[in-house]
Amino acid sequence: MSARPASTRRLTLRDLSAKKAAGEPIVMVTAYDHPGAQIVDAAGVDVVLVGDSAAMTVLGYDSTVPVTVDEMLMLTQAVRRGLDRPLLVGDLPFGSYEASDALAIATAQRFVKEAGVDLVKIERGGTSIDRARALVSAGIPVVGHVGLTPQTAASLGGYRAQGRRADAALALIDDAVALQDAGCSMLVVEAVPSEVTEALMSRLEIPVIGIGAGADADGQVLVFHDLLGILAGGAARFVKRYADLRTDAIAGVTAYADEVRSGAYPAPEHTYAMARGEATRLKKLLDGR
């Protein structure tokens, strides 16, 4: 097991740029609550994303679309309280920034003021390039997101790899470059062929974080619940499971239930006792009533 980075100083965007320049991979992971934040911080990750994937991983929705700003703010506030070292990125949910620059700025300001994020993340190219430019002009650092963008997955044909044909790959690369030109500080590239990521890297100066985008990106991000095996069912092709916590959790709760039903729990070591002589005194007091 490798040791976590020795420094506990909070990282900055300058640190990420230095990692990119040095060829040092950047580690990003999602988190959605205070215990999860403490775990990823202790593991020494560089960037924590409170993704709108929370809609499915912790809130039980069937897509990212229904999650609200208030729900995302509550989760992001909890994560902020659990972090010391990593940069914190807050995902702006669907419908909270697309309509206008003013809406995007107002929403992002809430994430900065109320949840203490270091950056906000928005999806797509197109009008999101204008939103990114407005946010940066308002003093809010932005992470762009191209490739598979879950908020608009329906218009992309579902949760499937993007940029597999040359014309689609070219449009994706153009969006990525435009987001950089708009002032984005970082870019997430999701579910694209590795050849597209390779072509993209020579055209971008900002850190590029891949998720299902091959090994050429400056760093990688995975969903906390995916990499730890917490969720039931299958996972995307790019997910590698590093633990099987769902199985362990079911086994633990089953053992607890069995011991409660059998009377094995609680045992004497799990109970409290009155001070010496106080039980006898209590009995006398009760008998005297």
PDB file of C-alpha atoms in Angstrom:
ATOM      1  CA  MET A   1       0.000   0.000   0.000  1.00  0.00           C
ATOM      2  CA  SER A   2       1.408   3.370  -0.992  1.00  0.00           C
ATOM      3  CA  ALA A   3       1.432   6.202   1.519  1.00  0.00           C
ATOM      4  CA  ARG A   4      -0.833   9.199   1.080  1.00  0.00           C
ATOM      5  CA  PRO A   5       0.896  12.497   0.238  1.00  0.00           C
ATOM      6  CA  ALA A   6       2.691  13.851   3.291  1.00  0.00           C
ATOM      7  CA  SER A   7       1.458  17.440   2.957  1.00  0.00           C
ATOM      8  CA  THR A   8      -1.942  18.326   4.388  1.00  0.00           C
ATOM      9  CA  ARG A   9      -1.897  21.825   2.862  1.00  0.00           C
ATOM     10  CA  ARG A  10      -4.998  22.459   0.789  1.00  0.00           C
ATOM     11  CA  LEU A  11      -4.215  22.045  -2.887  1.00  0.00           C
ATOM     12  CA  THR A  12      -4.708  24.824  -5.427  1.00  0.00           C
ATOM     13  CA  LEU A  13      -5.211  25.055  -9.167  1.00  0.00           C
ATOM     14  CA  ARG A  14      -1.557  25.984  -9.430  1.00  0.00           C
ATOM     15  CA  ASP A  15      -0.690  22.631  -7.841  1.00  0.00           C
ATOM     16  CA  LEU A  16      -2.731  20.805 -10.485  1.00  0.00           C
ATOM     17  CA  SER A  17      -1.016  22.730 -13.262  1.00  0.00           C
ATOM     18  CA  ALA A  18       2.342  21.787 -11.748  1.00  0.00           C
ATOM     19  CA  LYS A  19       1.311  18.125 -11.678  1.00  0.00           C
ATOM     20  CA  LYS A  20       0.341  18.309 -15.351  1.00  0.00           C
ATOM     21  CA  ALA A  21       3.640  19.966 -16.262  1.00  0.00           C
ATOM     22  CA  ALA A  22       5.585  17.317 -14.333  1.00  0.00           C
ATOM     23  CA  GLY A  23       3.605  14.434 -15.804  1.00  0.00           C
ATOM     24  CA  GLU A  24       2.338  13.488 -12.346  1.00  0.00           C
ATOM     25  CA  PRO A  25      -1.130  11.906 -12.591  1.00  0.00           C
ATOM     26  CA  ILE A  26      -3.982  13.761 -10.884  1.00  0.00           C
ATOM     27  CA  VAL A  27      -6.366  11.672  -8.760  1.00  0.00           C
ATOM     28  CA  MET A  28     -10.019  12.707  -8.643  1.00  0.00           C
ATOM     29  CA  VAL A  29     -12.890  10.834  -7.027  1.00  0.00           C
ATOM     30  CA  THR A  30     -16.486  11.626  -6.164  1.00  0.00           C
ATOM     31  CA  ALA A  31     -17.874  11.944  -2.652  1.00  0.00           C
ATOM     32  CA  TYR A  32     -21.376  12.729  -1.467  1.00  0.00           C
ATOM     33  CA  ASP A  33     -21.308  12.881   2.341  1.00  0.00           C
ATOM     34  CA  HIS A  34     -19.086  13.661   5.329  1.00  0.00           C
ATOM     35  CA  PRO A  35     -17.791  10.106   5.997  1.00  0.00           C
ATOM     36  CA  GLY A  36     -17.026   9.620   2.306  1.00  0.00           C
ATOM     37  CA  ALA A  37     -15.159  12.921   2.229  1.00  0.00           C
ATOM     38  CA  GLN A  38     -13.049  11.909   5.213  1.00  0.00           C
ATOM     39  CA  ILE A  39     -12.210   8.588   3.545  1.00  0.00           C
ATOM     40  CA  VAL A  40     -11.054  10.082   0.247  1.00  0.00           C
ATOM     41  CA  ASP A  41      -9.142  12.825   2.050  1.00  0.00           C
ATOM     42  CA  ALA A  42      -7.349  10.226   4.175  1.00  0.00           C
ATOM     43  CA  ALA A  43      -6.531   8.303   0.989  1.00  0.00           C
ATOM     44  CA  GLY A  44      -4.710  11.354  -0.370  1.00  0.00           C
ATOM     45  CA  VAL A  45      -6.721  12.149  -3.501  1.00  0.00           C
ATOM     46  CA  ASP A  46      -6.129  15.496  -5.195  1.00  0.00           C
ATOM     47  CA  VAL A  47      -9.620  16.558  -6.278  1.00  0.00           C
ATOM     48  CA  VAL A  48     -13.068  15.649  -4.957  1.00  0.00           C
ATOM     49  CA  LEU A  49     -16.127  16.048  -7.148  1.00  0.00           C
ATOM     50  CA  VAL A  50     -19.586  16.190  -5.622  1.00  0.00           C
ATOM     51  CA  GLY A  51     -21.113  14.964  -8.848  1.00  0.00           C
ATOM     52  CA  ASP A  52     -24.745  15.067  -9.822  1.00  0.00           C
ATOM     53  CA  SER A  53     -24.266  11.299 -10.020  1.00  0.00           C
ATOM     54  CA  ALA A  54     -25.417  11.646  -6.401  1.00  0.00           C
ATOM     55  CA  ALA A  55     -28.905  11.588  -7.913  1.00  0.00           C
ATOM     56  CA  MET A  56     -28.467   7.869  -8.571  1.00  0.00           C
ATOM     57  CA  THR A  57     -25.797   6.800  -6.071  1.00  0.00           C
ATOM     58  CA  VAL A  58     -27.323   8.220  -2.889  1.00  0.00           C
ATOM     59  CA  LEU A  59     -30.724   9.776  -3.669  1.00  0.00           C
ATOM     60  CA  GLY A  60     -32.356   6.937  -5.601  1.00  0.00           C
ATOM     61  CA  TYR A  61     -33.258   8.743  -8.816  1.00  0.00           C
ATOM     62  CA  ASP A  62     -32.993   6.880 -12.111  1.00  0.00           C
ATOM     63  CA  SER A  63     -30.879   9.584 -13.782  1.00  0.00           C
ATOM     64  CA  THR A  64     -29.006  12.757 -12.906  1.00  0.00           C
ATOM     65  CA  VAL A  65     -31.739  15.016 -14.286  1.00  0.00           C
ATOM     66  CA  PRO A  66     -34.129  15.251 -11.282  1.00  0.00           C
ATOM     67  CA  VAL A  67     -31.590  16.316  -8.636  1.00  0.00           C
ATOM     68  CA  THR A  68     -32.100  19.893  -7.429  1.00  0.00           C
ATOM     69  CA  VAL A  69     -29.747  22.699  -6.500  1.00  0.00           C
ATOM     70  CA  ASP A  70     -30.799  22.470  -2.851  1.00  0.00           C
ATOM     71  CA  GLU A  71     -30.129  18.723  -2.762  1.00  0.00           C
ATOM     72  CA  MET A  72     -26.715  19.196  -4.345  1.00  0.00           C
ATOM     73  CA  LEU A  73     -25.870  22.028  -1.955  1.00  0.00           C
ATOM     74  CA  MET A  74     -26.733  19.908   1.087  1.00  0.00           C
ATOM     75  CA  LEU A  75     -24.476  17.088  -0.096  1.00  0.00           C
ATOM     76  CA  THR A  76     -21.662  19.461  -1.065  1.00  0.00           C
ATOM     77  CA  GLN A  77     -21.765  21.196   2.312  1.00  0.00           C
ATOM     78  CA  ALA A  78     -21.377  17.827   4.038  1.00  0.00           C
ATOM     79  CA  VAL A  79     -18.390  16.941   1.856  1.00  0.00           C
ATOM     80  CA  ARG A  80     -16.761  20.329   2.451  1.00  0.00           C
ATOM     81  CA  ARG A  81     -16.858  19.704   6.218  1.00  0.00           C
ATOM     82  CA  GLY A  82     -14.996  16.433   5.713  1.00  0.00           C
ATOM     83  CA  LEU A  83     -12.131  17.699   3.529  1.00  0.00           C
ATOM     84  CA  ASP A  84      -8.781  19.258   4.388  1.00  0.00           C
ATOM     85  CA  ARG A  85      -6.381  18.750   1.473  1.00  0.00           C
ATOM     86  CA  PRO A  86      -8.196  18.163  -1.855  1.00  0.00           C
ATOM     87  CA  LEU A  87      -9.727  20.725  -4.159  1.00  0.00           C
ATOM     88  CA  LEU A  88     -13.531  20.597  -4.087  1.00  0.00           C
ATOM     89  CA  VAL A  89     -15.610  20.711  -7.274  1.00  0.00           C
ATOM     90  CA  GLY A  90     -19.377  21.146  -7.184  1.00  0.00           C
ATOM     91  CA  ASP A  91     -21.530  19.906 -10.053  1.00  0.00           C
ATOM     92  CA  LEU A  92     -24.205  22.370 -11.199  1.00  0.00           C
ATOM     93  CA  PRO A  93     -27.315  20.226 -11.788  1.00  0.00           C
ATOM     94  CA  PHE A  94     -29.418  20.118 -14.913  1.00  0.00           C
ATOM     95  CA  GLY A  95     -31.592  23.195 -15.341  1.00  0.00           C
ATOM     96  CA  SER A  96     -29.578  25.372 -12.989  1.00  0.00           C
ATOM     97  CA  TYR A  97     -27.307  27.148 -15.492  1.00  0.00           C
ATOM     98  CA  GLU A  98     -28.263  26.534 -19.108  1.00  0.00           C
ATOM     99  CA  ALA A  99     -30.907  29.241 -19.619  1.00  0.00           C
ATOM    100  CA  SER A 100     -28.749  32.342 -19.166  1.00  0.00           C
ATOM    101  CA  ASP A 101     -25.459  33.725 -17.925  1.00  0.00           C
ATOM    102  CA  ALA A 102     -27.289  35.366 -15.031  1.00  0.00           C
ATOM    103  CA  LEU A 103     -28.806  32.052 -13.912  1.00  0.00           C
ATOM    104  CA  ALA A 104     -25.458  30.278 -14.175  1.00  0.00           C
ATOM    105  CA  ILE A 105     -23.701  32.940 -12.105  1.00  0.00           C
ATOM    106  CA  ALA A 106     -26.430  32.999  -9.443  1.00  0.00           C
ATOM    107  CA  THR A 107     -26.337  29.209  -9.071  1.00  0.00           C
ATOM    108  CA  ALA A 108     -22.552  29.015  -9.020  1.00  0.00           C
ATOM    109  CA  GLN A 109     -22.334  31.779  -6.430  1.00  0.00           C
ATOM    110  CA  ARG A 110     -24.525  29.701  -4.110  1.00  0.00           C
ATOM    111  CA  PHE A 111     -22.120  26.768  -4.437  1.00  0.00           C
ATOM    112  CA  VAL A 112     -19.162  29.026  -3.626  1.00  0.00           C
ATOM    113  CA  LYS A 113     -20.822  30.939  -0.772  1.00  0.00           C
ATOM    114  CA  GLU A 114     -22.936  28.204   0.828  1.00  0.00           C
ATOM    115  CA  ALA A 115     -20.853  25.091   0.157  1.00  0.00           C
ATOM    116  CA  GLY A 116     -17.304  26.415  -0.128  1.00  0.00           C
ATOM    117  CA  VAL A 117     -16.441  24.837  -3.470  1.00  0.00           C
ATOM    118  CA  ASP A 118     -13.213  25.731  -5.227  1.00  0.00           C
ATOM    119  CA  LEU A 119     -14.656  25.184  -8.707  1.00  0.00           C
ATOM    120  CA  VAL A 120     -18.004  24.442 -10.309  1.00  0.00           C
ATOM    121  CA  LYS A 121     -18.549  21.947 -13.126  1.00  0.00           C
ATOM    122  CA  ILE A 122     -20.868  22.333 -16.109  1.00  0.00           C
ATOM    123  CA  GLU A 123     -21.545  19.960 -18.980  1.00  0.00           C
ATOM    124  CA  ARG A 124     -21.383  20.116 -22.802  1.00  0.00           C
ATOM    125  CA  GLY A 125     -20.072  22.560 -25.313  1.00  0.00           C
ATOM    126  CA  GLY A 126     -22.527  24.741 -27.212  1.00  0.00           C
ATOM    127  CA  THR A 127     -24.213  27.303 -24.977  1.00  0.00           C
ATOM    128  CA  SER A 128     -22.213  25.986 -22.014  1.00  0.00           C
ATOM    129  CA  ILE A 129     -19.160  27.631 -23.557  1.00  0.00           C
ATOM    130  CA  ASP A 130     -20.910  30.992 -23.107  1.00  0.00           C
ATOM    131  CA  ARG A 131     -21.903  30.031 -19.560  1.00  0.00           C
ATOM    132  CA  ALA A 132     -18.304  29.081 -18.774  1.00  0.00           C
ATOM    133  CA  ARG A 133     -17.039  32.409 -20.067  1.00  0.00           C
ATOM    134  CA  ALA A 134     -19.582  34.292 -17.939  1.00  0.00           C
ATOM    135  CA  LEU A 135     -18.721  32.314 -14.817  1.00  0.00           C
ATOM    136  CA  VAL A 136     -14.991  32.899 -15.244  1.00  0.00           C
ATOM    137  CA  SER A 137     -15.654  36.618 -15.811  1.00  0.00           C
ATOM    138  CA  ALA A 138     -17.567  36.601 -12.521  1.00  0.00           C
ATOM    139  CA  GLY A 139     -14.510  35.183 -10.743  1.00  0.00           C
ATOM    140  CA  ILE A 140     -15.712  31.578 -10.438  1.00  0.00           C
ATOM    141  CA  PRO A 141     -13.317  28.827 -11.603  1.00  0.00           C
ATOM    142  CA  VAL A 142     -14.961  26.323 -13.930  1.00  0.00           C
ATOM    143  CA  VAL A 143     -14.491  22.675 -14.874  1.00  0.00           C
ATOM    144  CA  GLY A 144     -15.830  21.767 -18.319  1.00  0.00           C
ATOM    145  CA  HIS A 145     -17.173  18.333 -19.250  1.00  0.00           C
ATOM    146  CA  VAL A 146     -17.291  16.829 -22.752  1.00  0.00           C
ATOM    147  CA  GLY A 147     -17.909  13.408 -24.266  1.00  0.00           C
ATOM    148  CA  LEU A 148     -20.689  11.493 -22.524  1.00  0.00           C
ATOM    149  CA  THR A 149     -22.550  14.191 -20.607  1.00  0.00           C
ATOM    150  CA  PRO A 150     -25.106  12.422 -18.371  1.00  0.00           C
ATOM    151  CA  GLN A 151     -27.404  15.442 -18.052  1.00  0.00           C
ATOM    152  CA  THR A 152     -28.120  15.232 -21.784  1.00  0.00           C
ATOM    153  CA  ALA A 153     -27.597  11.493 -22.259  1.00  0.00           C
ATOM    154  CA  ALA A 154     -31.006  11.083 -23.873  1.00  0.00           C
ATOM    155  CA  SER A 155     -30.026  13.382 -26.736  1.00  0.00           C
ATOM    156  CA  LEU A 156     -26.758  11.454 -27.150  1.00  0.00           C
ATOM    157  CA  GLY A 157     -28.502   8.114 -27.601  1.00  0.00           C
ATOM    158  CA  GLY A 158     -28.129   6.982 -24.012  1.00  0.00           C
ATOM    159  CA  TYR A 159     -25.134   6.187 -21.827  1.00  0.00           C
ATOM    160  CA  ARG A 160     -22.737   5.244 -24.603  1.00  0.00           C
ATOM    161  CA  ALA A 161     -19.260   6.206 -25.747  1.00  0.00           C
ATOM    162  CA  GLN A 162     -18.993   9.420 -27.750  1.00  0.00           C
ATOM    163  CA  GLY A 163     -16.635  10.479 -30.550  1.00  0.00           C
ATOM    164  CA  ARG A 164     -16.300   7.061 -32.134  1.00  0.00           C
ATOM    165  CA  ARG A 165     -16.593   8.543 -35.618  1.00  0.00           C
ATOM    166  CA  ALA A 166     -14.126  11.125 -36.899  1.00  0.00           C
ATOM    167  CA  ASP A 167     -16.653  13.935 -37.414  1.00  0.00           C
ATOM    168  CA  ALA A 168     -18.108  13.482 -33.927  1.00  0.00           C
ATOM    169  CA  ALA A 169     -14.591  13.330 -32.449  1.00  0.00           C
ATOM    170  CA  LEU A 170     -13.663  16.563 -34.216  1.00  0.00           C
ATOM    171  CA  ALA A 171     -16.733  18.322 -32.800  1.00  0.00           C
ATOM    172  CA  LEU A 172     -15.861  17.036 -29.320  1.00  0.00           C
ATOM    173  CA  ILE A 173     -12.289  18.325 -29.632  1.00  0.00           C
ATOM    174  CA  ASP A 174     -13.551  21.694 -30.869  1.00  0.00           C
ATOM    175  CA  ASP A 175     -15.854  21.969 -27.835  1.00  0.00           C
ATOM    176  CA  ALA A 176     -12.991  21.093 -25.485  1.00  0.00           C
ATOM    177  CA  VAL A 177     -10.718  23.732 -26.999  1.00  0.00           C
ATOM    178  CA  ALA A 178     -13.533  26.290 -26.885  1.00  0.00           C
ATOM    179  CA  LEU A 179     -14.126  25.569 -23.186  1.00  0.00           C
ATOM    180  CA  GLN A 180     -10.430  26.135 -22.523  1.00  0.00           C
ATOM    181  CA  ASP A 181     -10.540  29.379 -24.512  1.00  0.00           C
ATOM    182  CA  ALA A 182     -13.568  30.433 -22.449  1.00  0.00           C
ATOM    183  CA  GLY A 183     -11.384  30.212 -19.348  1.00  0.00           C
ATOM    184  CA  CYS A 184     -12.085  26.759 -17.902  1.00  0.00           C
ATOM    185  CA  SER A 185      -9.450  25.661 -15.402  1.00  0.00           C
ATOM    186  CA  MET A 186      -9.914  21.916 -15.940  1.00  0.00           C
ATOM    187  CA  LEU A 187     -11.741  19.530 -18.246  1.00  0.00           C
ATOM    188  CA  VAL A 188     -13.448  16.192 -17.650  1.00  0.00           C
ATOM    189  CA  VAL A 189     -13.581  13.904 -20.685  1.00  0.00           C
ATOM    190  CA  GLU A 190     -15.990  10.990 -20.309  1.00  0.00           C
ATOM    191  CA  ALA A 191     -16.452   7.796 -22.311  1.00  0.00           C
ATOM    192  CA  VAL A 192     -14.495   8.606 -25.461  1.00  0.00           C
ATOM    193  CA  PRO A 193     -12.038   6.452 -27.444  1.00  0.00           C
ATOM    194  CA  SER A 194      -8.446   6.696 -26.263  1.00  0.00           C
ATOM    195  CA  GLU A 195      -7.415   7.958 -29.704  1.00  0.00           C
ATOM    196  CA  VAL A 196      -9.645  11.011 -29.223  1.00  0.00           C
ATOM    197  CA  THR A 197      -8.111  11.760 -25.830  1.00  0.00           C
ATOM    198  CA  GLU A 198      -4.636  11.416 -27.321  1.00  0.00           C
ATOM    199  CA  ALA A 199      -5.521  13.907 -30.073  1.00  0.00           C
ATOM    200  CA  LEU A 200      -7.058  16.252 -27.522  1.00  0.00           C
ATOM    201  CA  MET A 201      -4.102  16.360 -25.142  1.00  0.00           C
ATOM    202  CA  SER A 202      -1.763  18.164 -27.534  1.00  0.00           C
ATOM    203  CA  ARG A 203      -4.367  20.899 -27.976  1.00  0.00           C
ATOM    204  CA  LEU A 204      -5.053  21.676 -24.317  1.00  0.00           C
ATOM    205  CA  GLU A 205      -2.945  23.394 -21.686  1.00  0.00           C
ATOM    206  CA  ILE A 206      -5.359  22.867 -18.783  1.00  0.00           C
ATOM    207  CA  PRO A 207      -5.474  19.612 -16.782  1.00  0.00           C
ATOM    208  CA  VAL A 208      -7.620  16.949 -18.430  1.00  0.00           C
ATOM    209  CA  ILE A 209      -9.316  14.340 -16.230  1.00  0.00           C
ATOM    210  CA  GLY A 210     -10.515  11.189 -17.927  1.00  0.00           C
ATOM    211  CA  ILE A 211     -13.291   8.792 -17.024  1.00  0.00           C
ATOM    212  CA  GLY A 212     -13.447   6.019 -19.567  1.00  0.00           C
ATOM    213  CA  ALA A 213     -11.162   8.076 -21.809  1.00  0.00           C
ATOM    214  CA  GLY A 214      -7.954   6.061 -21.760  1.00  0.00           C
ATOM    215  CA  ALA A 215      -4.589   6.589 -20.120  1.00  0.00           C
ATOM    216  CA  ASP A 216      -3.414   9.730 -21.924  1.00  0.00           C
ATOM    217  CA  ALA A 217      -5.366  12.166 -19.749  1.00  0.00           C
ATOM    218  CA  ASP A 218      -3.600  14.072 -16.967  1.00  0.00           C
ATOM    219  CA  GLY A 219      -5.655  12.267 -14.344  1.00  0.00           C
ATOM    220  CA  GLN A 220      -8.575   9.947 -13.722  1.00  0.00           C
ATOM    221  CA  VAL A 221     -11.894  10.156 -11.880  1.00  0.00           C
ATOM    222  CA  LEU A 222     -14.207   7.383 -10.721  1.00  0.00           C
ATOM    223  CA  VAL A 223     -17.418   7.351  -8.720  1.00  0.00           C
ATOM    224  CA  PHE A 224     -16.846   6.450  -5.048  1.00  0.00           C
ATOM    225  CA  HIS A 225     -19.666   3.896  -5.020  1.00  0.00           C
ATOM    226  CA  ASP A 226     -18.443   2.250  -8.218  1.00  0.00           C
ATOM    227  CA  LEU A 227     -14.803   1.799  -7.280  1.00  0.00           C
ATOM    228  CA  LEU A 228     -15.713   0.476  -3.812  1.00  0.00           C
ATOM    229  CA  GLY A 229     -18.416  -1.905  -5.048  1.00  0.00           C
ATOM    230  CA  ILE A 230     -21.212  -0.362  -2.989  1.00  0.00           C
ATOM    231  CA  LEU A 231     -23.936  -0.334  -5.639  1.00  0.00           C
ATOM    232  CA  ALA A 232     -25.863  -3.347  -6.894  1.00  0.00           C
ATOM    233  CA  GLY A 233     -25.871  -4.264 -10.566  1.00  0.00           C
ATOM    234  CA  GLY A 234     -23.402  -3.797 -13.355  1.00  0.00           C
ATOM    235  CA  ALA A 235     -21.078  -0.899 -14.000  1.00  0.00           C
ATOM    236  CA  ALA A 236     -19.702   0.879 -17.034  1.00  0.00           C
ATOM    237  CA  ARG A 237     -16.862  -0.713 -19.006  1.00  0.00           C
ATOM    238  CA  PHE A 238     -14.343   1.772 -17.602  1.00  0.00           C
ATOM    239  CA  VAL A 239     -15.079   1.026 -13.923  1.00  0.00           C
ATOM    240  CA  LYS A 240     -12.576  -1.027 -11.973  1.00  0.00           C
ATOM    241  CA  ARG A 241     -13.735  -2.259  -8.567  1.00  0.00           C
ATOM    242  CA  TYR A 242     -11.116  -1.971  -5.847  1.00  0.00           C
ATOM    243  CA  ALA A 243     -13.313  -3.374  -3.064  1.00  0.00           C
ATOM    244  CA  ASP A 244     -16.619  -5.206  -2.593  1.00  0.00           C
ATOM    245  CA  LEU A 245     -18.191  -3.243   0.237  1.00  0.00           C
ATOM    246  CA  ARG A 246     -21.762  -4.151  -0.663  1.00  0.00           C
ATOM    247  CA  THR A 247     -21.085  -7.823  -0.022  1.00  0.00           C
ATOM    248  CA  ASP A 248     -19.255  -7.042   3.214  1.00  0.00           C
ATOM    249  CA  ALA A 249     -22.032  -4.700   4.354  1.00  0.00           C
ATOM    250  CA  ILE A 250     -24.777  -7.234   3.691  1.00  0.00           C
ATOM    251  CA  ALA A 251     -22.789  -9.880   5.567  1.00  0.00           C
ATOM    252  CA  GLY A 252     -22.269  -7.547   8.524  1.00  0.00           C
ATOM    253  CA  VAL A 253     -25.919  -6.498   8.814  1.00  0.00           C
ATOM    254  CA  THR A 254     -27.050 -10.121   8.388  1.00  0.00           C
ATOM    255  CA  ALA A 255     -24.755 -11.221  11.234  1.00  0.00           C
ATOM    256  CA  TYR A 256     -26.128  -8.437  13.435  1.00  0.00           C
ATOM    257  CA  ALA A 257     -29.735  -9.424  12.658  1.00  0.00           C
ATOM    258  CA  ASP A 258     -28.980 -13.078  13.427  1.00  0.00           C
ATOM    259  CA  GLU A 259     -27.441 -12.208  16.799  1.00  0.00           C
ATOM    260  CA  VAL A 260     -30.338  -9.955  17.787  1.00  0.00           C
ATOM    261  CA  ARG A 261     -32.816 -12.706  16.946  1.00  0.00           C
ATOM    262  CA  SER A 262     -30.824 -15.356  18.784  1.00  0.00           C
ATOM    263  CA  GLY A 263     -30.204 -13.195  21.838  1.00  0.00           C
ATOM    264  CA  ALA A 264     -26.421 -13.251  21.363  1.00  0.00           C
ATOM    265  CA  TYR A 265     -26.421  -9.452  21.059  1.00  0.00           C
ATOM    266  CA  PRO A 266     -26.168  -7.464  23.221  1.00  0.00           C
ATOM    267  CA  ALA A 267     -23.774  -9.421  25.434  1.00  0.00           C
ATOM    268  CA  PRO A 268     -22.753  -8.206  28.931  1.00  0.00           C
ATOM    269  CA  GLU A 269     -19.774  -6.324  27.489  1.00  0.00           C
ATOM    270  CA  HIS A 270     -22.181  -4.207  25.418  1.00  0.00           C
ATOM    271  CA  THR A 271     -24.288  -3.058  28.385  1.00  0.00           C
ATOM    272  CA  TYR A 272     -23.925  -0.519  31.208  1.00  0.00           C
ATOM    273  CA  ALA A 273     -24.206  -1.151  34.959  1.00  0.00           C
ATOM    274  CA  MET A 274     -25.292   1.074  37.828  1.00  0.00           C
ATOM    275  CA  ALA A 275     -22.767   2.141  40.452  1.00  0.00           C
ATOM    276  CA  ARG A 276     -22.165  -0.353  43.275  1.00  0.00           C
ATOM    277  CA  GLY A 277     -25.174  -0.584  45.590  1.00  0.00           C
ATOM    278  CA  GLU A 278     -27.368   1.685  43.456  1.00  0.00           C
ATOM    279  CA  ALA A 279     -29.473  -1.119  42.000  1.00  0.00           C
ATOM    280  CA  THR A 280     -30.385  -2.270  45.519  1.00  0.00           C
ATOM    281  CA  ARG A 281     -31.167   1.306  46.519  1.00  0.00           C
ATOM    282  CA  LEU A 282     -33.352   1.780  43.432  1.00  0.00           C
ATOM    283  CA  LYS A 283     -35.289  -1.415  44.308  1.00  0.00           C
ATOM    284  CA  LYS A 284     -35.950  -0.100  47.809  1.00  0.00           C
ATOM    285  CA  LEU A 285     -37.098   3.227  46.432  1.00  0.00           C
ATOM    286  CA  LEU A 286     -39.485   1.509  44.029  1.00  0.00           C
ATOM    287  CA  ASP A 287     -40.768  -0.876  46.696  1.00  0.00           C
ATOM    288  CA  GLY A 288     -41.445   2.058  48.987  1.00  0.00           C
ATOM    289  CA  ARG A 289     -43.859   3.701  46.599  1.00  0.00           C
TER     290      ARG A 289
END
